XYZ file of C-alpha atoms in Angstrom:
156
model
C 38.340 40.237 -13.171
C 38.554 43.458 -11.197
C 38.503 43.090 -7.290
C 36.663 45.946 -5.620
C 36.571 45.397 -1.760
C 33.657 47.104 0.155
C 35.031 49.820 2.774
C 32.637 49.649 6.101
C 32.813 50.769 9.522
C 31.169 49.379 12.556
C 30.861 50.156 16.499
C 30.878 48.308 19.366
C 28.581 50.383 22.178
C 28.741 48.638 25.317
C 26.895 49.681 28.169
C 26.247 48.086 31.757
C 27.214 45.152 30.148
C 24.748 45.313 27.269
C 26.003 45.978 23.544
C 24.070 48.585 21.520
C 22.322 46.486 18.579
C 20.982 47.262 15.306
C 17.676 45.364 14.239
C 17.124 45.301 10.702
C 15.578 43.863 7.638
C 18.478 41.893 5.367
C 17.707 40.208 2.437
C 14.054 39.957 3.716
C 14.668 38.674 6.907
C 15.018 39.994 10.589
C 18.671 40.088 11.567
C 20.855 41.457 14.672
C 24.215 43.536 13.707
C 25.905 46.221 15.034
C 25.635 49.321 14.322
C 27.831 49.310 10.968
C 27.486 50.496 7.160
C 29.789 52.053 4.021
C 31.781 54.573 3.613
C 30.461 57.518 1.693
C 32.836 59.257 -0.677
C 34.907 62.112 0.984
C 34.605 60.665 4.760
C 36.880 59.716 6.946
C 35.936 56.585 9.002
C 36.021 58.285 11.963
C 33.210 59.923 10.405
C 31.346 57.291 9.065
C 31.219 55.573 12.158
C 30.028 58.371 14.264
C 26.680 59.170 11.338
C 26.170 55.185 10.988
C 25.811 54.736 14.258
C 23.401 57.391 14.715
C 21.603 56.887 11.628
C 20.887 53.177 12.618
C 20.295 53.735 16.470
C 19.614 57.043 17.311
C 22.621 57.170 19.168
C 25.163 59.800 19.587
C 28.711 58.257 20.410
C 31.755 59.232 21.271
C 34.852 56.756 19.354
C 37.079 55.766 21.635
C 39.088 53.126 20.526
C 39.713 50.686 17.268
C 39.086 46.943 17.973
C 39.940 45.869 15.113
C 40.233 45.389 10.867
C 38.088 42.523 9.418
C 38.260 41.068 6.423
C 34.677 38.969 5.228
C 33.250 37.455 2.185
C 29.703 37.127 2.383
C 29.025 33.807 1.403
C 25.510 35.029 0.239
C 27.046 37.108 -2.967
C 30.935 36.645 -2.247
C 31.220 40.659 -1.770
C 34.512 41.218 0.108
C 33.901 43.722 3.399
C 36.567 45.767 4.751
C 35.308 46.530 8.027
C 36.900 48.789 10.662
C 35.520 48.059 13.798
C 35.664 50.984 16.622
C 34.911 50.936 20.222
C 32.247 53.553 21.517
C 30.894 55.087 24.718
C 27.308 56.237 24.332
C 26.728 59.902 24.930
C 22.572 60.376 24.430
C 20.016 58.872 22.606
C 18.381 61.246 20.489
C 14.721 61.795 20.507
C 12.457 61.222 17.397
C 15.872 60.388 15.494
C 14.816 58.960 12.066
C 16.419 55.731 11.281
C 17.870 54.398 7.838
C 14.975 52.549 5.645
C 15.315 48.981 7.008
C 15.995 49.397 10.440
C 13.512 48.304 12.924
C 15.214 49.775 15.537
C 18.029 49.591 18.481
C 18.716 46.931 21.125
C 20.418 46.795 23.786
C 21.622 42.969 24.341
C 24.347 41.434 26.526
C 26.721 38.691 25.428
C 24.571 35.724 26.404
C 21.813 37.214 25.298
C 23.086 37.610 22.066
C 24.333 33.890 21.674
C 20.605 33.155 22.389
C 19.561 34.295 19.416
C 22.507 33.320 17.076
C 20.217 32.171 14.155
C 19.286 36.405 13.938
C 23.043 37.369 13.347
C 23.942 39.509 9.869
C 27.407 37.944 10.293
C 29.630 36.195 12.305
C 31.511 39.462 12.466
C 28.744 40.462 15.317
C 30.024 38.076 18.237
C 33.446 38.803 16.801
C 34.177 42.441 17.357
C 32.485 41.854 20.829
C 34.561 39.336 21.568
C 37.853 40.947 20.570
C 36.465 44.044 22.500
C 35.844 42.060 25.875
C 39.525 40.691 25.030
C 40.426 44.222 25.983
C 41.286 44.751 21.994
C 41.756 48.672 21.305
C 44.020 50.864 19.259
C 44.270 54.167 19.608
C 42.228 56.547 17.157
C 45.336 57.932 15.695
C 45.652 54.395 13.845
C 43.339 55.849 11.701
C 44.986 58.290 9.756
C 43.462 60.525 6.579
C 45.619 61.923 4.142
C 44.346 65.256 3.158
C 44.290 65.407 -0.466
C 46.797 68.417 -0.493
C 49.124 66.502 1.499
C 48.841 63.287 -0.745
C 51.374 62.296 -3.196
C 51.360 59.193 -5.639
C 50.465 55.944 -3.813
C 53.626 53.980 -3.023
């Protein structure tokens, strides 16, 4: 059996003590997340997390910071998720943006707000990567570091 983790990036966008959410459709039902999808083949995820984000909010951000690598098996189809988590400051929202099919649209939420409505969480991961990013949890971007493929060599 051949093991094939899922790359994805995510943001944490916290403003005035809200958290920029993503409302979606998932599996037919209404779920909170944040902003957060896959990699696309030749991005980095510096990259990916700056056009997710905006593609599912609106939102242009600026990356400051890693929180954190998470690994998850959804225990709806036991996919394995590599998600790298990143720390953003929002810069504007942009007008008219046109969101990703199955996004209903952006909220802004605080912590408590949030545990309110746990029952609308994608994933545990949510409250997680908030958590770890109120824990003062940040890396620097250089953590994140693509190989150019001119540069590369074989794997070790």
């Amino acid at each position: 059996m051949r093991f094939t983790p899922h790359v994805t990036v995510a943001t944490v966008v916290e403003h005035n003590g809200r958290f920029l959410l993503v409302e979606e459709i998932a599996s037919g039902r209404q779920v909170l997340n944040q902003p957060a999808g896959h990699l696309d083949a030749d991005e980095t995820l510096l990259e990916a997390a700056l056009r997710e984000t905006l593609e599912e909010t609106g939102w242009q951000v600026e990356l400051t910071g890693v929180v954190g690598i998470y690994l998850y098996t959804a225990p709806a189809n036991g996919v394995t998720y590599q998600r790298v988590c990143f720390a953003a400051k929002a810069i504007r929202e942009v007008p008219d943006a046109v969101l990703d099919d199955g996004i209903l649209g952006p909220r802004w939420l605080t912590r408590d707000e949030l545990l309110a409505c746990r029952e609308q969480w994608r994933s545990h991961l949510l409250l997680e990567c908030i958590d770890d990013y109120l824990a003062g949890h940040r890396y620097p971007l250089s953590l994140v570091r693509p190989v150019s493929h001119a540069e590369s060599a074989a794997p070790a």
